[in-house]
Coordinates of C-alpha atoms in Angstrom, one line a residue:
Chain A
M1 CA 4.6 25.8 -30.0
M2 CA 2.7 22.7 -29.4
K3 CA 5.7 20.8 -28.4
S4 CA 6.7 23.3 -25.8
N5 CA 3.1 23.3 -24.4
L6 CA 3.2 19.5 -24.2
A7 CA 6.5 19.8 -22.3
A8 CA 5.0 22.2 -19.9
V9 CA 2.1 19.9 -19.2
E10 CA 4.4 17.0 -18.7
N11 CA 6.6 19.0 -16.3
A12 CA 3.5 20.1 -14.4
S13 CA 2.3 16.5 -14.0
T14 CA 5.7 15.3 -12.7
S15 CA 5.9 18.1 -10.2
E16 CA 2.3 17.3 -9.1
M17 CA 3.4 13.7 -8.6
G18 CA 6.3 15.0 -6.5
T19 CA 3.9 16.9 -4.3
V20 CA 1.7 13.9 -3.8
S21 CA 4.6 11.8 -2.5
D22 CA 5.7 14.8 -0.4
I23 CA 2.3 14.8 1.4
S24 CA 2.8 11.3 2.8
S25 CA 6.2 12.2 4.1
V26 CA 5.2 15.5 5.7
V27 CA 6.4 15.5 9.3
S28 CA 4.4 17.1 12.1
P29 CA 6.2 18.4 15.1
I30 CA 7.4 16.0 17.8
K31 CA 5.1 15.8 20.8
M32 CA 6.8 13.1 22.9
Q33 CA 10.2 11.5 22.6
G34 CA 11.8 8.4 23.9
K35 CA 15.6 8.6 24.0
D36 CA 17.7 5.5 24.7
V37 CA 14.9 4.0 26.9
N38 CA 15.9 0.9 28.8
V39 CA 13.4 -0.7 31.1
F40 CA 14.0 -3.5 33.6
Y41 CA 11.6 -5.6 35.6
G42 CA 14.0 -6.6 38.4
A43 CA 16.9 -8.3 36.7
K44 CA 15.0 -8.8 33.4
Q45 CA 15.5 -6.2 30.8
A46 CA 12.3 -5.5 28.9
L47 CA 13.3 -2.6 26.6
F48 CA 16.7 -2.1 24.9
D49 CA 17.8 1.4 23.8
V50 CA 14.4 2.5 22.4
N51 CA 14.4 5.8 20.5
L52 CA 11.0 6.8 19.2
D53 CA 9.4 10.1 18.4
I54 CA 5.7 10.6 18.8
R55 CA 4.4 13.2 16.5
K56 CA 1.7 15.8 17.3
N57 CA -1.8 15.2 16.0
Q58 CA -0.9 11.8 14.6
V59 CA -1.8 8.3 15.7
T60 CA 1.3 6.2 16.4
A61 CA 0.6 2.5 16.5
L62 CA 2.9 0.2 18.5
I63 CA 2.8 -3.3 17.2
G64 CA 4.6 -6.5 17.9
P65 CA 4.2 -10.0 19.3
S66 CA 3.2 -10.5 23.0
G67 CA 6.0 -9.7 25.3
C68 CA 7.9 -7.5 22.8
G69 CA 7.8 -4.4 25.1
K70 CA 5.2 -2.3 23.3
S71 CA 3.0 -1.9 26.3
T72 CA 6.0 -1.3 28.5
F73 CA 7.0 1.5 26.3
L74 CA 3.5 2.9 26.3
R75 CA 3.4 2.9 30.1
C76 CA 6.7 4.8 30.2
L77 CA 5.0 7.7 28.5
N78 CA 2.9 8.7 31.5
R79 CA 4.9 6.8 34.1
M80 CA 2.3 4.1 34.7
N81 CA 5.3 1.9 35.3
D82 CA 5.9 3.7 38.6
T83 CA 3.1 1.6 40.0
I84 CA 5.2 -1.5 39.5
D85 CA 7.8 -1.7 42.3
I86 CA 10.4 -3.8 40.5
C87 CA 10.3 -1.7 37.4
R88 CA 13.2 0.6 36.6
V89 CA 13.3 3.0 33.7
Q90 CA 16.5 4.4 32.2
G91 CA 16.9 7.0 29.5
D92 CA 14.7 10.0 28.7
I93 CA 11.0 10.4 28.0
L94 CA 10.3 13.9 26.9
L95 CA 7.0 15.7 26.7
D96 CA 7.4 18.9 24.7
G97 CA 11.1 18.6 25.4
E98 CA 10.6 18.2 29.1
D99 CA 11.7 15.0 30.9
V100 CA 8.6 13.4 32.5
Y101 CA 10.8 11.4 34.9
N102 CA 12.2 14.7 36.3
P103 CA 11.5 14.5 40.1
Q104 CA 10.0 18.0 40.0
I105 CA 7.1 16.7 37.8
D106 CA 3.8 16.2 39.4
V107 CA 2.8 12.7 38.3
V108 CA -0.9 13.4 38.7
E109 CA -0.7 16.4 36.5
L110 CA 1.4 14.5 34.0
R111 CA -1.3 11.8 33.7
A112 CA -3.9 14.5 33.1
R113 CA -1.7 15.7 30.2
V114 CA -1.0 12.2 29.0
G115 CA -4.2 10.3 29.5
M116 CA -4.8 6.6 29.2
V117 CA -7.4 4.2 28.0
F118 CA -7.1 0.5 28.9
Q119 CA -7.8 -2.8 27.3
K120 CA -10.8 -3.6 29.3
P121 CA -13.3 -0.8 29.8
N122 CA -13.0 0.1 33.4
P123 CA -15.7 2.7 34.3
F124 CA -16.0 3.7 38.0
P125 CA -18.9 2.1 39.7
K126 CA -20.7 5.4 39.6
S127 CA -23.1 7.2 37.3
I128 CA -22.2 8.0 33.7
F129 CA -22.0 11.6 34.6
E130 CA -19.8 11.1 37.6
N131 CA -17.4 8.9 35.6
V132 CA -16.7 11.8 33.3
A133 CA -17.0 14.6 35.9
Y134 CA -14.5 12.9 38.3
G135 CA -11.3 14.1 36.6
P136 CA -12.3 17.7 35.9
R137 CA -13.5 17.9 39.5
I138 CA -10.3 16.7 41.2
H139 CA -8.2 18.8 38.8
G140 CA -10.3 21.9 39.5
L141 CA -11.2 22.4 35.9
A142 CA -14.8 23.6 36.6
R143 CA -15.7 26.5 38.8
N144 CA -19.4 25.5 39.2
R145 CA -21.9 22.9 38.4
S146 CA -22.9 24.3 35.0
E147 CA -19.3 24.4 33.8
L148 CA -18.9 20.8 35.0
E149 CA -22.0 19.8 33.1
E150 CA -20.7 21.5 30.0
I151 CA -17.4 19.7 30.2
V152 CA -19.2 16.3 30.7
A153 CA -21.5 16.9 27.8
K154 CA -18.6 18.1 25.5
S155 CA -16.5 15.1 26.4
L156 CA -19.3 12.7 25.8
Q157 CA -19.9 14.3 22.5
R158 CA -16.2 14.1 21.5
A159 CA -16.3 10.5 22.5
G160 CA -19.3 9.9 20.2
L161 CA -21.4 8.7 23.2
F162 CA -23.6 11.7 24.1
E163 CA -26.6 11.0 21.9
E164 CA -26.8 7.4 23.2
V165 CA -26.6 8.4 26.9
K166 CA -27.9 12.0 27.3
D167 CA -31.2 10.9 28.8
R168 CA -29.7 8.6 31.4
L169 CA -26.6 10.3 32.7
D170 CA -27.6 9.2 36.3
E171 CA -27.5 5.6 35.5
P172 CA -24.4 3.5 36.4
G173 CA -21.6 3.6 33.8
T174 CA -21.2 -0.2 34.3
G175 CA -24.7 -0.7 32.9
L176 CA -23.6 0.3 29.4
S177 CA -22.5 -2.1 26.7
G178 CA -18.8 -2.9 26.3
G179 CA -18.4 -0.6 23.4
Q180 CA -20.2 2.2 25.1
Q181 CA -18.2 1.6 28.3
Q182 CA -15.0 2.0 26.3
R183 CA -16.2 5.2 24.8
L184 CA -17.2 6.4 28.3
C185 CA -13.6 5.7 29.3
I186 CA -12.4 7.7 26.4
A187 CA -14.7 10.5 27.4
R188 CA -13.3 10.3 30.9
A189 CA -9.8 10.6 29.5
I190 CA -10.5 13.6 27.4
A191 CA -12.5 15.4 30.1
V192 CA -9.3 16.6 31.7
S193 CA -8.1 18.1 28.3
P194 CA -5.1 15.9 27.8
E195 CA -2.5 16.6 25.1
V196 CA -1.7 12.9 24.5
I197 CA -4.0 9.9 24.8
L198 CA -2.4 6.5 25.3
M199 CA -4.5 3.5 24.3
D200 CA -3.6 0.0 25.3
E201 CA -5.5 -2.4 23.1
P202 CA -8.7 -0.3 23.4
C203 CA -10.7 -2.6 21.1
S204 CA -9.6 -6.1 22.0
A205 CA -12.7 -6.6 24.2
L206 CA -15.1 -5.1 21.7
D207 CA -17.2 -6.5 18.9
P208 CA -16.5 -5.4 15.3
I209 CA -19.2 -2.7 15.3
A210 CA -18.0 -1.2 18.6
T211 CA -14.4 -1.5 17.3
A212 CA -15.3 0.5 14.1
R213 CA -17.0 3.2 16.3
V214 CA -13.8 3.5 18.4
E215 CA -11.6 3.6 15.3
E216 CA -13.7 6.3 13.8
L217 CA -13.5 8.2 17.1
I218 CA -9.7 7.8 17.1
D219 CA -9.5 9.4 13.7
E220 CA -11.6 12.3 14.9
L221 CA -9.7 12.7 18.2
R222 CA -6.4 13.0 16.4
R223 CA -7.3 16.5 15.2
K224 CA -7.2 17.7 18.8
Y225 CA -4.9 15.2 20.5
T226 CA -1.8 13.1 19.9
I227 CA -2.6 9.4 20.2
V228 CA -0.4 6.4 20.8
I229 CA -2.1 3.0 20.5
V230 CA -0.9 -0.4 21.3
T231 CA -2.7 -3.0 19.2
H232 CA -2.5 -6.7 18.4
S233 CA -4.5 -6.2 15.2
M234 CA -2.3 -5.3 12.3
Q235 CA -5.3 -4.3 10.3
Q236 CA -6.3 -1.9 13.0
A237 CA -2.8 -0.4 13.1
A238 CA -2.9 0.0 9.3
R239 CA -6.4 1.5 9.5
V240 CA -6.0 4.0 12.3
S241 CA -2.4 5.1 12.4
Q242 CA -0.2 7.4 10.4
R243 CA 3.0 6.1 12.0
T244 CA 3.7 2.5 13.0
A245 CA 6.5 1.2 15.2
F246 CA 7.3 -2.5 15.3
F247 CA 8.8 -3.9 18.5
H248 CA 10.4 -7.3 18.8
L249 CA 12.1 -8.8 21.9
G250 CA 12.4 -5.5 23.6
Q251 CA 13.8 -3.7 20.6
L252 CA 12.3 -1.1 18.3
V253 CA 12.9 -2.9 15.0
E254 CA 11.4 -0.4 12.6
E255 CA 9.3 2.7 12.6
G256 CA 7.9 4.8 9.8
N257 CA 4.9 5.9 7.9
T258 CA 2.2 3.4 8.2
D259 CA 1.8 3.2 4.4
D260 CA 5.4 2.3 4.0
I261 CA 5.5 -0.3 6.8
F262 CA 2.5 -2.1 5.4
T263 CA 3.6 -2.0 1.7
N264 CA 7.3 -2.1 1.8
P265 CA 8.9 -2.7 5.3
K266 CA 12.7 -2.5 5.4
D267 CA 13.4 -5.1 8.0
Q268 CA 12.9 -8.8 7.4
R269 CA 11.5 -9.2 11.0
T270 CA 8.8 -6.6 10.3
L271 CA 7.9 -8.3 7.0
D272 CA 7.7 -11.7 8.7
Y273 CA 5.5 -10.4 11.5
I274 CA 3.0 -8.3 9.5
T275 CA 2.6 -10.9 6.8
G276 CA 2.0 -13.7 9.4
R277 CA 5.2 -15.7 8.8
F278 CA 7.4 -17.4 11.3
G279 CA 9.8 -14.9 12.8
Chain B
M1 CA 9.3 -16.8 1.3
N2 CA 6.4 -19.2 1.5
N3 CA 6.3 -19.9 5.2
H4 CA 3.1 -18.4 6.4
I5 CA 1.7 -19.6 9.7
V6 CA -1.5 -20.2 7.8
S7 CA -0.4 -22.8 5.3
A8 CA -3.6 -22.4 3.1
F9 CA -2.4 -18.9 2.4
N10 CA 0.9 -20.3 1.0
V11 CA -1.1 -22.7 -1.2
E12 CA -3.2 -19.8 -2.6
L13 CA -0.2 -17.6 -3.3
K14 CA 1.5 -20.5 -5.1
D15 CA -1.6 -21.0 -7.1
V16 CA -1.6 -17.3 -8.1
A17 CA 2.0 -17.5 -9.2
S18 CA 1.6 -20.7 -11.2
R19 CA -1.5 -19.3 -13.0
V20 CA 0.4 -16.2 -14.0
V21 CA 3.2 -18.4 -15.4
E22 CA 0.7 -20.5 -17.3
M23 CA -1.0 -17.4 -18.7
G24 CA 2.4 -16.0 -19.7
G25 CA 3.2 -19.2 -21.5
L26 CA 0.0 -19.1 -23.4
A27 CA 0.2 -15.4 -24.3
E28 CA 3.8 -15.9 -25.5
A29 CA 2.8 -18.9 -27.7
L30 CA -0.2 -17.0 -29.1
S31 CA 2.0 -14.1 -30.1
R32 CA 4.6 -16.3 -31.7
D33 CA 2.0 -18.3 -33.6
A34 CA 0.2 -15.1 -34.7
V35 CA 3.4 -13.7 -36.1
H36 CA 4.2 -17.0 -37.8
A37 CA 0.8 -17.1 -39.3
L38 CA 1.2 -13.6 -40.6
I39 CA 4.6 -14.1 -42.2
T40 CA 3.9 -17.5 -43.8
N41 CA 0.2 -16.9 -44.4
D42 CA -0.6 -20.0 -42.3
V43 CA -4.4 -20.0 -42.2
E44 CA -4.7 -23.0 -39.9
T45 CA -2.4 -21.5 -37.2
A46 CA -4.2 -18.1 -37.5
R47 CA -7.5 -19.8 -36.7
K48 CA -6.0 -21.7 -33.8
V49 CA -4.7 -18.4 -32.3
I50 CA -8.2 -16.8 -32.6
E51 CA -9.7 -19.7 -30.9
A52 CA -7.1 -20.0 -28.1
D53 CA -7.4 -16.4 -27.1
K54 CA -10.8 -17.2 -25.5
R55 CA -8.9 -19.5 -23.1
L56 CA -6.6 -16.7 -22.1
D57 CA -9.5 -14.5 -21.4
A58 CA -11.1 -17.1 -19.2
M59 CA -7.8 -17.6 -17.3
Q60 CA -7.5 -13.9 -16.7
A61 CA -11.0 -13.8 -15.3
D62 CA -10.3 -16.8 -13.0
L63 CA -7.1 -15.4 -11.7
E64 CA -8.7 -12.0 -11.0
N65 CA -11.4 -13.7 -9.0
L66 CA -8.8 -15.7 -7.0
C67 CA -6.9 -12.5 -6.3
I68 CA -10.0 -10.6 -5.2
S69 CA -10.9 -13.5 -2.9
I70 CA -7.5 -13.5 -1.4
I71 CA -7.6 -9.8 -0.7
A72 CA -11.1 -10.1 0.8
R73 CA -10.3 -13.1 3.0
R74 CA -6.6 -12.7 4.0
Q75 CA -5.9 -8.9 3.8
P76 CA -2.4 -9.5 2.4
V77 CA 0.2 -6.8 3.3
A78 CA 3.7 -5.9 2.2
S79 CA 5.3 -8.5 -0.1
D80 CA 2.2 -10.6 -0.2
L81 CA 0.0 -7.7 -1.2
R82 CA 2.5 -6.7 -3.9
E83 CA 2.4 -10.3 -5.2
V84 CA -1.4 -10.3 -5.5
I85 CA -1.6 -6.9 -7.0
A86 CA 1.2 -7.6 -9.5
A87 CA -0.6 -10.8 -10.5
M88 CA -3.8 -8.9 -11.2
R89 CA -1.9 -6.3 -13.3
V90 CA 0.3 -8.7 -15.1
S91 CA -2.7 -10.9 -16.0
N92 CA -4.4 -7.8 -17.4
D93 CA -1.5 -7.1 -19.6
L94 CA -1.2 -10.7 -20.7
E95 CA -4.9 -10.8 -21.6
R96 CA -4.3 -7.7 -23.8
V97 CA -1.3 -9.4 -25.4
G98 CA -3.6 -12.2 -26.3
D99 CA -6.1 -9.8 -27.9
L100 CA -3.4 -8.2 -29.9
A101 CA -2.1 -11.6 -31.1
K102 CA -5.7 -12.5 -32.0
N103 CA -5.9 -9.3 -34.1
V104 CA -2.7 -10.1 -35.9
A105 CA -4.1 -13.5 -36.6
K106 CA -7.3 -12.1 -38.0
R107 CA -5.4 -9.8 -40.3
A108 CA -3.2 -12.7 -41.4
L109 CA -6.4 -14.3 -42.7
A110 CA -7.3 -11.1 -44.5
I111 CA -4.0 -10.5 -46.1
E112 CA -3.9 -13.8 -48.0
T113 CA -0.3 -13.5 -49.2
S114 CA 2.9 -14.8 -47.7
L115 CA 5.3 -12.0 -46.7
K116 CA 8.1 -14.5 -46.7
A117 CA 9.7 -13.2 -49.9
M118 CA 9.0 -9.6 -49.2
E119 CA 11.4 -7.1 -47.8
L120 CA 8.7 -5.9 -45.5
G121 CA 8.2 -9.3 -44.1
V122 CA 11.8 -9.3 -42.9
G123 CA 11.3 -6.0 -41.0
V124 CA 8.1 -7.2 -39.4
E125 CA 9.7 -10.5 -38.5
H126 CA 12.7 -8.8 -37.0
M127 CA 10.6 -6.5 -34.9
S128 CA 8.4 -9.4 -33.7
E129 CA 11.5 -11.3 -32.7
L130 CA 12.6 -8.4 -30.5
A131 CA 9.1 -7.8 -29.0
L132 CA 8.6 -11.4 -28.3
N133 CA 12.0 -11.8 -26.7
Q134 CA 11.1 -8.8 -24.4
L135 CA 8.0 -10.8 -23.4
K136 CA 9.9 -13.9 -22.8
D137 CA 12.7 -12.3 -20.8
T138 CA 10.0 -10.6 -18.6
L139 CA 8.1 -13.8 -18.0
D140 CA 11.4 -15.6 -17.1
A141 CA 12.2 -12.8 -14.6
Y142 CA 8.8 -13.4 -12.9
T143 CA 10.1 -16.8 -11.8
T144 CA 13.8 -15.8 -11.2
G145 CA 13.3 -12.3 -9.8
D146 CA 16.3 -11.1 -11.8
E147 CA 16.1 -7.3 -11.4
R148 CA 18.7 -6.6 -14.1
T149 CA 16.7 -8.4 -16.7
L150 CA 13.6 -6.3 -15.8
K151 CA 15.6 -3.0 -16.0
A152 CA 17.0 -4.1 -19.4
V153 CA 13.6 -4.9 -20.8
Q154 CA 12.4 -1.5 -19.8
L155 CA 15.3 0.2 -21.6
R156 CA 15.1 -2.0 -24.7
D157 CA 11.5 -1.1 -25.5
K158 CA 12.8 1.9 -27.4
E159 CA 14.5 -0.5 -29.9
V160 CA 11.1 -2.0 -30.7
D161 CA 9.7 1.5 -31.0
A162 CA 12.4 2.4 -33.4
L163 CA 11.9 -0.6 -35.6
Y164 CA 8.2 0.1 -35.7
T165 CA 8.9 3.6 -36.8
S166 CA 11.0 2.4 -39.7
I167 CA 8.3 -0.1 -40.7
F168 CA 5.8 2.7 -40.7
R169 CA 8.0 4.8 -43.0
Q170 CA 8.5 1.8 -45.3
L171 CA 4.8 1.1 -45.5
L172 CA 4.1 4.8 -46.3
T173 CA 6.5 4.5 -49.2
Y174 CA 4.8 1.4 -50.5
M175 CA 1.4 2.9 -50.3
M176 CA 2.6 6.0 -52.1
E177 CA 4.3 4.0 -54.8
D178 CA 1.2 2.0 -55.8
P179 CA -2.3 2.5 -54.4
R180 CA -3.0 -1.2 -55.0
N181 CA -0.7 -1.9 -52.0
I182 CA -2.9 0.2 -49.7
S183 CA -5.2 -2.5 -48.5
M184 CA -2.4 -5.0 -47.6
C185 CA -0.2 -2.2 -46.2
A186 CA -3.0 -0.9 -43.9
H187 CA -3.4 -4.4 -42.4
L188 CA 0.3 -4.7 -42.0
L189 CA 0.5 -1.4 -40.4
F190 CA -2.0 -2.5 -37.8
C191 CA -0.1 -5.7 -37.3
A192 CA 3.1 -3.9 -36.8
K193 CA 1.4 -1.6 -34.3
N194 CA -0.1 -4.5 -32.5
I195 CA 3.3 -6.2 -32.2
E196 CA 4.8 -3.0 -31.0
R197 CA 2.0 -2.8 -28.4
I198 CA 2.9 -6.3 -27.2
G199 CA 6.4 -5.0 -26.5
D200 CA 4.8 -2.1 -24.5
H201 CA 2.8 -4.7 -22.5
A202 CA 6.0 -6.6 -21.9
T203 CA 7.5 -3.4 -20.5
N204 CA 4.5 -2.8 -18.3
I205 CA 4.7 -6.3 -17.0
A206 CA 8.4 -5.9 -16.3
E207 CA 7.7 -2.7 -14.3
N208 CA 5.0 -4.5 -12.3
I209 CA 7.2 -7.5 -11.6
Y210 CA 10.0 -5.1 -10.5
Y211 CA 7.7 -3.5 -8.1
M212 CA 6.5 -6.9 -6.8
F213 CA 10.1 -8.0 -6.0
T214 CA 11.5 -4.7 -4.7
G215 CA 8.7 -2.6 -3.5
N216 CA 10.1 0.2 -5.6
H217 CA 9.2 1.6 -9.0
L218 CA 11.4 1.7 -12.0
P219 CA 11.9 5.2 -13.2
V220 CA 8.8 6.3 -15.2
E221 CA 10.7 8.5 -17.6
R222 CA 11.8 6.3 -20.4
P223 CA 12.8 7.4 -23.9
K224 CA 9.8 7.2 -26.2
T225 CA 9.7 7.5 -29.9
D226 CA 6.8 6.7 -32.2
E227 CA 5.6 7.3 -35.7
L228 CA 4.6 10.8 -34.8
D229 CA 8.2 11.6 -35.0
V230 CA 8.3 10.7 -38.6
G231 CA 8.5 13.9 -40.6
R232 CA 8.7 16.0 -37.5
Q233 CA 11.7 17.7 -39.0
N234 CA 9.2 19.5 -41.3
V235 CA 7.2 20.8 -38.4
P236 CA 8.3 24.1 -36.8
T237 CA 9.0 23.3 -33.2
E238 CA 8.4 26.7 -31.8

């Protein structure tokens, strides 16, 4: 009797262990997809056959040395590369299965669905309120002033900035500290209810405290949005992301669960990069 | 592997590895000496083992501090992280090996007879040989990275367990035969158990080193027999 009980306990504990490892490999649905993406700046090729899935409600970190193509890939996701004349994109970028480079697509609407936060906080030279209200207003998301105020307040709250600025919404956004300005830009990005938020080195101009605030915010935002972040800080990628993609010389070398990439990367180049060795 | 851009990091990782090797050497020597002291009733050696264990404890504490400091200052990842974590774990096991050796040495002092001529002595010596070879193979693999050796160590642990079980039976018989044997046999039983535990630690170390080199775990399920199996045939299983 006792032996069989023991066996049952042992079986239970192995199956539990099985579940634990399953949790880390649970895959959420694909939100965006890059398929055979090649990007050229004039004659120079910047990305080579990149295939990468961006999963819903997860943070995907793009890492790699300068010039590896990670920002180029990020900018493909909401067609920011369109603004560069010599830039040519081949392959498919899909948002919910729909090609964002389809000529029928309204680029302005696309960028509302796929918002962006840049390296240096770039608030408009307007009041805090206007910075956040601008997007919803031009997209017609509010029917009247009170709806607009509600959107602004909610966005600032989600960006973790409301408490700090609620008494001075009329003051210029440029008067805030660097970290506050970056959170203002995040509030501005989420005010138009995007589905995906792209972040290009959002913390590189911030001090460690402001960085921690933004990282905490990224973790919160992931519940509602899908996030793609380009970062030079490996520790940041390890801290904030669930998926990590390593780019090198325009190629996607390796992508996978962040835990796996940082404990047991499969590719020697990934290992060399994340451990700080010569590539 | 040691080509970090920050060369001081290389130096620290090398330091960690060489300290593990040094601890391994000392733990192995202590275990051998303890077994020798037990079998030959060598009081002098037994005392030395008891004394030297303190050094092993101190080495373990130093190595742990070094590893903690590396984690805090350099945030190692991937193979570097595995190296540091493995060093901490292995040093813990080695420190425990030292404790077990010390305990054998203490009992060697208490027993006050040479086991050389006794049949029991042969059994204990044989098991010790096996357990200590397990430790030696494992520590060699820490330097060579030979995965096959590490797998073999894990599988061979059951041989040590089996020998221990037979010594256990033997000791039971002696104690039943003549109650005057009980005191010595009880000490010997603990000694045998300690040596068997040294084999277990060798297996732990092998598993950690395997993880360090490969990033993967050896299968956890390994055949396990112990003295509780003795007489199990008399116990209804259902």
